[in-house]
Amino acid sequence: MKPLTTLPRADGFYMPAEWAPHTRTWMLWPERPDSWREGAVPAQTAFKAVISAIARFEPVTVGTSSSQFLRASEQLADLLNVQVIELSSDDVWMRDCGPTFVVDHQGGLAAVDWDFNAWGGQDGGLYPTWDIDSQVARKVAQLEGTPRYATPGFVLEGGAIHVDGEGTLITTAECLLHRNRNPQLSQSAIEGYLRDYLGVDTIIWLPEGMYNDETDGHVDNFCCFVRPAEVLLCWTDDESDPNYTRCRSALAVLGNSQDARGRRLAVHKIPIPAPRYAVLESEGGALGQVPDDNGRPERLAASYVNFLIVNGGIVVPGFVDPMDAVAMEILKELFPEREIVMVPGGEILLGGGNIHCITQQQPKPQRA
Ligand code: KQY
């Protein structure tokens, strides 16, 4: 099917909040050896835990390469509500290479197929090629039989945005204004795309996301809406943590912002876990640390905000950290009507993201 030549907003579409009912969640199966250690076996175990947790609440469709199809099918065979399909990709980041679904008030569903350049293309991007990922959104739209809006020349990943479904979007300047995404566009032109394709009116620009996030500071690892006019922000009081100033700059912006309906935002804070570093499996089996460009151990961008809201639940990564329990309590208070399920997030974090990054919800269209 050819992409539509009109604009979603003009056609009555908007991106609903993540807490609106879902039809399913889409995911991809890990196998890439330069992203996932030990033949991706630990990652596949971690993904199975996430798939299993989500499938308790809603159907999950998992795309695999042809060579992994049987393995994934067998590994996931004991899970109800899970469909494994052959859907090739360059890696697993369905949030970013998958479609952003939009709905209208007549029960319509459509897919936005953003340009994808692997988080920066030739200027700091994370893969040398990304042509298979670039086709994922189109394939998902075709599988679902949904109309598709494409944005040739406009790069965006789903992890770079969060919406309240009532006209407000949050993003970070670190990512969306980075020269490796849309250097030809001004900030107001970028806002124009967000308005036209997601049906939003108000855009809140946080200066930065989490320190050393491989995505140039995706908002989905740092701050999200929990309901209209309420956001949840990563937080640390440790002045030596590079996230210290990032958290305060974000709070200053949020504290001075109004949403699209003119409401001030209530800001809830959630602690970040203790610093975690990339570990390297040496040939002898000992654990070492992967140095960054300055020879220091590579800090990982661990965050509890990287959760997925599902029908009746929240699936959140845990890090075997004392803050896991604190995060659970905060989420229970913020989402009293949902069951909070924590699953191990350490292995997915090693690959460069977490639960929100590897999932993409398909909203269930509602008739007004
Ligand atoms: O959304 C994300 N967090 C994507 C991360 C890509 C990491 C590639 N190693």
Coordinates of C-alpha atoms and ligand atoms in Angstrom, one line a residue:
M1 CA 0.0 0.0 0.0
K2 CA 1.3 3.4 -0.9
P3 CA 1.7 5.9 2.0
L4 CA -1.1 8.5 2.4
T5 CA -0.3 11.9 1.0
T6 CA -2.3 13.8 3.5
L7 CA -1.4 14.6 7.1
P8 CA -2.6 12.7 10.2
R9 CA -3.8 15.7 12.0
A10 CA -5.7 17.1 9.0
D11 CA -7.3 13.6 8.7
G12 CA -8.5 13.7 12.4
F13 CA -5.7 11.4 13.8
Y14 CA -3.7 11.9 17.0
M15 CA -1.4 9.8 19.1
P16 CA -3.2 8.5 22.2
A17 CA -1.5 8.3 25.6
E18 CA 0.1 5.0 26.5
W19 CA -2.5 4.3 29.2
A20 CA -5.3 4.2 26.6
P21 CA -6.4 0.6 25.9
H22 CA -4.2 -1.4 23.6
T23 CA -4.9 -4.1 21.0
R24 CA -1.5 -5.5 21.4
T25 CA 2.2 -4.8 21.9
W26 CA 4.8 -5.4 19.2
M27 CA 8.3 -6.6 19.9
L28 CA 11.4 -8.0 18.1
W29 CA 13.5 -11.0 19.1
P30 CA 17.2 -10.4 20.0
E31 CA 20.0 -12.1 18.0
R32 CA 22.5 -9.5 16.8
P33 CA 26.0 -10.6 18.2
D34 CA 27.4 -7.1 18.4
S35 CA 24.5 -6.0 20.6
W36 CA 23.9 -9.1 22.6
R37 CA 26.6 -11.2 24.3
E38 CA 26.9 -15.0 24.3
G39 CA 24.9 -15.6 21.2
A40 CA 22.1 -13.5 22.6
V41 CA 21.0 -16.3 24.9
P42 CA 20.9 -14.2 28.1
A43 CA 19.1 -11.5 26.2
Q44 CA 16.5 -14.0 24.9
T45 CA 15.9 -15.1 28.4
A46 CA 15.4 -11.5 29.5
F47 CA 13.1 -10.8 26.5
K48 CA 11.0 -13.9 27.3
A49 CA 10.5 -12.5 30.8
V50 CA 9.3 -9.2 29.4
I51 CA 7.1 -10.9 26.8
S52 CA 5.6 -13.1 29.5
A53 CA 4.9 -10.2 31.8
I54 CA 3.1 -8.2 29.0
A55 CA 1.2 -11.2 27.7
R56 CA -0.5 -11.5 31.1
F57 CA -2.3 -8.2 30.2
E58 CA -2.5 -8.1 26.4
P59 CA -1.5 -10.0 23.2
V60 CA 2.2 -9.7 22.2
T61 CA 3.4 -10.1 18.6
V62 CA 7.1 -10.9 18.4
G63 CA 9.0 -10.5 15.1
T64 CA 12.0 -12.7 14.4
S65 CA 14.5 -13.3 11.5
S66 CA 13.9 -16.4 9.5
S67 CA 16.9 -18.1 11.2
Q68 CA 15.5 -17.4 14.7
F69 CA 11.9 -18.2 13.9
L70 CA 11.9 -21.7 15.2
R71 CA 14.0 -21.0 18.2
A72 CA 11.8 -18.1 19.3
S73 CA 8.7 -20.1 18.6
E74 CA 9.9 -23.0 20.8
Q75 CA 11.2 -20.7 23.5
L76 CA 7.9 -18.9 23.7
A77 CA 5.7 -21.9 23.1
D78 CA 4.6 -22.1 26.8
L79 CA 3.3 -18.5 26.8
L80 CA -0.4 -17.8 26.1
N81 CA -1.3 -14.6 24.2
V82 CA 2.0 -14.6 22.2
Q83 CA 2.3 -14.7 18.5
V84 CA 5.7 -15.2 16.8
I85 CA 6.0 -14.0 13.2
E86 CA 8.8 -13.8 10.7
L87 CA 9.6 -10.1 10.6
S88 CA 13.3 -9.2 10.0
S89 CA 15.0 -6.3 11.6
D90 CA 18.5 -5.0 12.3
D91 CA 18.0 -5.3 16.1
V92 CA 15.2 -5.2 18.6
W93 CA 14.3 -1.6 19.2
M94 CA 10.6 -1.7 18.1
R95 CA 9.9 1.6 19.9
D96 CA 12.3 3.4 17.5
C97 CA 12.0 1.5 14.2
G98 CA 8.4 0.5 14.6
P99 CA 5.4 2.7 13.7
T100 CA 3.9 5.2 16.0
F101 CA 0.2 4.4 15.9
V102 CA -2.4 7.2 15.8
V103 CA -6.2 7.0 16.2
D104 CA -9.2 9.1 15.4
H105 CA -12.6 9.5 17.1
Q106 CA -14.4 7.3 14.5
G107 CA -12.6 4.1 15.5
G108 CA -9.8 4.6 12.9
L109 CA -6.2 3.5 13.3
A110 CA -3.1 4.6 11.2
A111 CA 0.6 4.2 11.4
V112 CA 3.2 6.9 11.2
D113 CA 6.4 5.6 9.6
W114 CA 9.2 8.0 10.6
D115 CA 12.5 8.1 8.8
F116 CA 14.9 6.0 10.8
N117 CA 18.7 6.5 10.8
A118 CA 19.9 4.3 13.6
W119 CA 20.1 7.2 16.1
G120 CA 22.4 9.4 14.1
G121 CA 23.2 8.0 10.7
Q122 CA 26.9 8.4 9.7
D123 CA 27.3 11.0 12.5
G124 CA 27.3 9.0 15.6
G125 CA 24.7 6.4 14.6
L126 CA 24.9 3.1 16.3
Y127 CA 24.9 0.7 13.3
P128 CA 26.7 0.9 10.0
T129 CA 23.5 0.0 8.1
W130 CA 19.8 0.2 9.1
D131 CA 17.9 -0.5 5.9
I132 CA 16.0 -3.5 7.4
D133 CA 15.0 -1.5 10.5
S134 CA 13.8 1.2 8.1
Q135 CA 11.2 -1.2 6.7
V136 CA 9.8 -2.4 10.1
A137 CA 7.1 0.2 10.5
R138 CA 5.9 -0.3 6.9
K139 CA 5.8 -4.1 7.5
V140 CA 3.8 -3.7 10.7
A141 CA 1.3 -1.4 9.1
Q142 CA 0.9 -3.9 6.2
L143 CA 0.4 -6.8 8.6
E144 CA -2.2 -4.8 10.5
G145 CA -3.8 -3.5 7.3
T146 CA -3.6 0.1 8.6
P147 CA -3.0 3.1 6.4
R148 CA 0.5 4.5 6.7
Y149 CA 1.8 8.1 6.8
A150 CA 5.5 8.4 5.9
T151 CA 7.8 11.3 6.7
P152 CA 10.5 11.3 4.1
G153 CA 13.3 13.6 5.2
F154 CA 12.1 13.7 8.8
V155 CA 14.0 11.5 11.3
L156 CA 12.4 10.5 14.6
E157 CA 12.4 7.5 16.9
G158 CA 9.4 6.6 19.0
G159 CA 11.6 6.8 22.2
A160 CA 12.2 10.5 21.6
I161 CA 8.6 11.4 22.4
H162 CA 5.9 10.9 25.1
V163 CA 2.4 12.3 24.8
D164 CA -0.5 12.8 27.2
G165 CA -3.1 12.1 24.5
E166 CA -4.6 15.5 25.2
G167 CA -2.4 17.6 23.0
T168 CA 0.9 17.7 24.9
L169 CA 4.2 16.1 23.9
I170 CA 7.5 16.0 25.8
T171 CA 10.8 15.5 24.2
T172 CA 14.5 16.5 24.7
A173 CA 16.5 19.1 22.8
E174 CA 19.5 16.8 23.2
C175 CA 18.0 14.3 20.8
L176 CA 15.5 16.0 18.6
L177 CA 17.6 19.1 17.9
H178 CA 20.8 17.0 17.5
R179 CA 22.6 17.7 14.3
N180 CA 22.5 14.0 13.4
R181 CA 18.7 13.9 13.2
N182 CA 17.2 16.8 11.2
P183 CA 19.9 19.4 10.8
Q184 CA 18.1 21.0 7.9
L185 CA 15.1 21.9 10.1
S186 CA 14.6 24.6 12.6
Q187 CA 13.1 23.9 16.0
S188 CA 9.8 25.4 14.9
A189 CA 9.8 23.3 11.7
I190 CA 10.4 20.1 13.9
E191 CA 7.5 21.2 16.0
G192 CA 5.4 21.5 12.9
Y193 CA 6.1 17.8 12.1
L194 CA 5.1 16.8 15.6
R195 CA 1.9 18.8 15.4
D196 CA 1.0 17.5 11.9
Y197 CA 1.8 13.8 12.5
L198 CA 0.9 13.4 16.2
G199 CA -2.0 15.8 16.5
V200 CA -0.3 17.7 19.4
D201 CA -0.5 21.4 20.2
T202 CA 2.0 22.0 23.0
I203 CA 5.6 20.7 22.9
I204 CA 7.7 20.7 26.1
W205 CA 11.4 20.7 25.5
L206 CA 13.6 19.2 28.2
P207 CA 17.2 20.2 27.7
E208 CA 18.6 16.7 28.0
G209 CA 17.9 13.1 28.8
M210 CA 19.9 10.6 30.9
Y211 CA 23.6 10.8 30.8
N212 CA 25.4 8.5 28.3
D213 CA 22.1 7.3 26.8
E214 CA 23.1 5.8 23.5
T215 CA 20.2 7.5 21.8
D216 CA 21.3 11.1 22.5
G217 CA 19.0 11.4 25.4
H218 CA 15.6 9.8 24.5
V219 CA 12.9 11.2 26.8
D220 CA 11.5 7.6 27.3
N221 CA 14.4 6.8 29.5
F222 CA 14.1 9.9 31.6
C223 CA 10.6 11.4 31.9
C224 CA 7.0 10.3 31.0
F225 CA 3.4 11.2 31.6
V226 CA 1.6 9.1 34.2
R227 CA -1.7 10.8 33.6
P228 CA -2.8 14.1 32.1
A229 CA -0.9 17.0 33.8
E230 CA 1.3 14.6 35.8
V231 CA 4.8 13.5 34.9
L232 CA 7.4 11.2 36.4
L233 CA 11.0 12.3 36.2
C234 CA 14.3 10.4 37.0
W235 CA 16.0 11.9 40.0
T236 CA 19.3 11.8 41.9
D237 CA 20.5 13.9 44.8
D238 CA 24.1 12.8 44.3
E239 CA 26.0 15.9 43.1
S240 CA 28.8 13.8 41.7
D241 CA 26.4 12.0 39.4
P242 CA 26.4 13.5 35.8
N243 CA 22.6 13.2 36.0
Y244 CA 22.4 15.6 38.9
T245 CA 22.3 18.7 36.7
R246 CA 20.2 17.0 34.0
C247 CA 17.5 16.2 36.5
R248 CA 17.4 19.8 37.8
S249 CA 17.4 21.4 34.4
A250 CA 14.4 19.2 33.4
L251 CA 12.6 20.0 36.7
A252 CA 13.0 23.7 36.0
V253 CA 11.5 23.4 32.6
L254 CA 8.6 21.2 33.8
G255 CA 7.9 23.5 36.7
N256 CA 7.5 26.4 34.3
S257 CA 5.4 24.5 31.7
Q258 CA 1.7 24.3 31.1
D259 CA 0.1 21.5 29.1
A260 CA -2.1 21.9 26.0
R261 CA -5.1 22.5 28.2
G262 CA -3.4 25.1 30.3
R263 CA -2.8 23.0 33.4
R264 CA 0.5 23.2 35.4
L265 CA 2.3 19.9 35.6
A266 CA 2.7 17.9 38.9
V267 CA 6.2 16.4 38.8
H268 CA 6.8 13.1 40.6
K269 CA 10.4 11.9 41.1
I270 CA 11.7 8.4 40.9
P271 CA 15.3 7.6 41.9
I272 CA 17.8 6.2 39.5
P273 CA 19.5 3.0 40.5
A274 CA 23.1 3.1 41.7
P275 CA 25.6 3.6 38.8
R276 CA 26.0 0.6 36.6
Y277 CA 28.7 -0.1 34.1
A278 CA 29.0 -2.2 31.0
V279 CA 30.7 -5.5 31.8
L280 CA 32.8 -7.3 29.3
E281 CA 33.1 -11.1 29.3
S282 CA 36.8 -11.8 28.9
E283 CA 38.0 -14.9 27.2
G284 CA 38.8 -16.4 30.6
G285 CA 35.3 -15.7 31.7
A286 CA 36.2 -13.0 34.2
L287 CA 34.1 -9.8 34.2
G288 CA 35.9 -6.6 33.2
Q289 CA 34.5 -3.2 32.4
V290 CA 34.1 -1.6 29.0
P291 CA 36.0 1.7 29.0
D292 CA 34.5 4.8 27.4
D293 CA 36.4 7.1 25.0
N294 CA 38.3 8.6 28.0
G295 CA 39.3 5.2 29.4
R296 CA 36.8 5.2 32.2
P297 CA 34.3 2.4 32.7
E298 CA 31.2 2.9 30.5
R299 CA 28.2 4.2 32.5
L300 CA 24.9 2.6 31.5
A301 CA 21.8 4.7 31.4
A302 CA 19.7 2.6 33.9
S303 CA 16.3 4.0 34.5
Y304 CA 13.0 2.9 36.1
V305 CA 11.1 5.3 33.8
N306 CA 11.8 2.9 30.9
F307 CA 8.6 1.0 31.7
L308 CA 5.6 0.1 29.5
I309 CA 2.0 0.8 30.4
V310 CA -0.1 -2.2 29.4
N311 CA -3.9 -2.9 29.8
G312 CA -4.2 -3.1 33.6
G313 CA -0.5 -3.2 34.3
I314 CA 2.9 -1.6 34.3
V315 CA 6.0 -3.7 33.2
V316 CA 9.1 -2.1 34.7
P317 CA 12.7 -3.1 34.6
G318 CA 14.5 -4.0 37.9
F319 CA 18.3 -3.8 38.4
V320 CA 18.9 -5.9 41.6
D321 CA 19.3 -2.6 43.3
P322 CA 18.0 -1.3 46.7
M323 CA 16.1 1.3 44.7
D324 CA 14.0 -1.4 43.0
A325 CA 11.7 -1.6 46.0
V326 CA 11.5 2.2 46.2
A327 CA 10.6 2.4 42.5
M328 CA 7.9 -0.3 42.9
E329 CA 6.3 1.7 45.8
I330 CA 6.3 4.9 43.7
L331 CA 4.7 3.2 40.8
K332 CA 2.1 1.5 43.0
E333 CA 1.1 4.9 44.3
L334 CA 1.0 6.5 40.9
F335 CA -0.9 3.7 39.3
P336 CA -3.1 2.3 42.0
E337 CA -5.5 0.7 39.4
R338 CA -2.7 -1.2 37.7
E339 CA -0.6 -4.2 38.7
I340 CA 3.1 -3.4 38.8
V341 CA 5.3 -6.1 37.5
M342 CA 9.1 -5.8 37.7
V343 CA 11.2 -7.9 35.4
P344 CA 15.0 -8.1 35.2
G345 CA 16.3 -5.2 33.1
G346 CA 20.1 -5.6 33.4
E347 CA 20.7 -7.6 30.3
I348 CA 18.5 -5.4 28.1
L349 CA 20.3 -2.4 29.6
L350 CA 23.6 -3.9 28.4
G351 CA 22.2 -3.8 24.9
G352 CA 21.5 -0.1 25.2
G353 CA 17.9 0.4 26.3
N354 CA 15.1 -1.2 28.3
I355 CA 11.5 -2.3 28.3
H356 CA 9.9 0.8 26.7
C357 CA 12.6 0.8 24.0
I358 CA 11.9 -2.7 22.9
T359 CA 8.1 -2.5 22.8
Q360 CA 5.5 -0.6 20.8
Q361 CA 1.9 -0.5 21.8
Q362 CA -0.9 -0.6 19.3
P363 CA -3.8 1.4 20.7
K364 CA -7.3 0.1 20.4
P365 CA -9.3 2.7 18.5
Q366 CA -12.3 4.0 20.3
R367 CA -15.4 5.6 18.9
A368 CA -16.3 8.9 20.5
Ligands
KQY1 O1 15.8 3.0 22.3 C1 16.9 2.7 22.6 N1 17.3 2.8 23.8 C2 17.8 2.2 21.5 C3 19.2 1.8 21.9 C4 20.0 1.3 20.8 C5 21.2 0.6 21.3 C6 22.0 -0.1 20.3 N2 23.1 -0.7 20.9

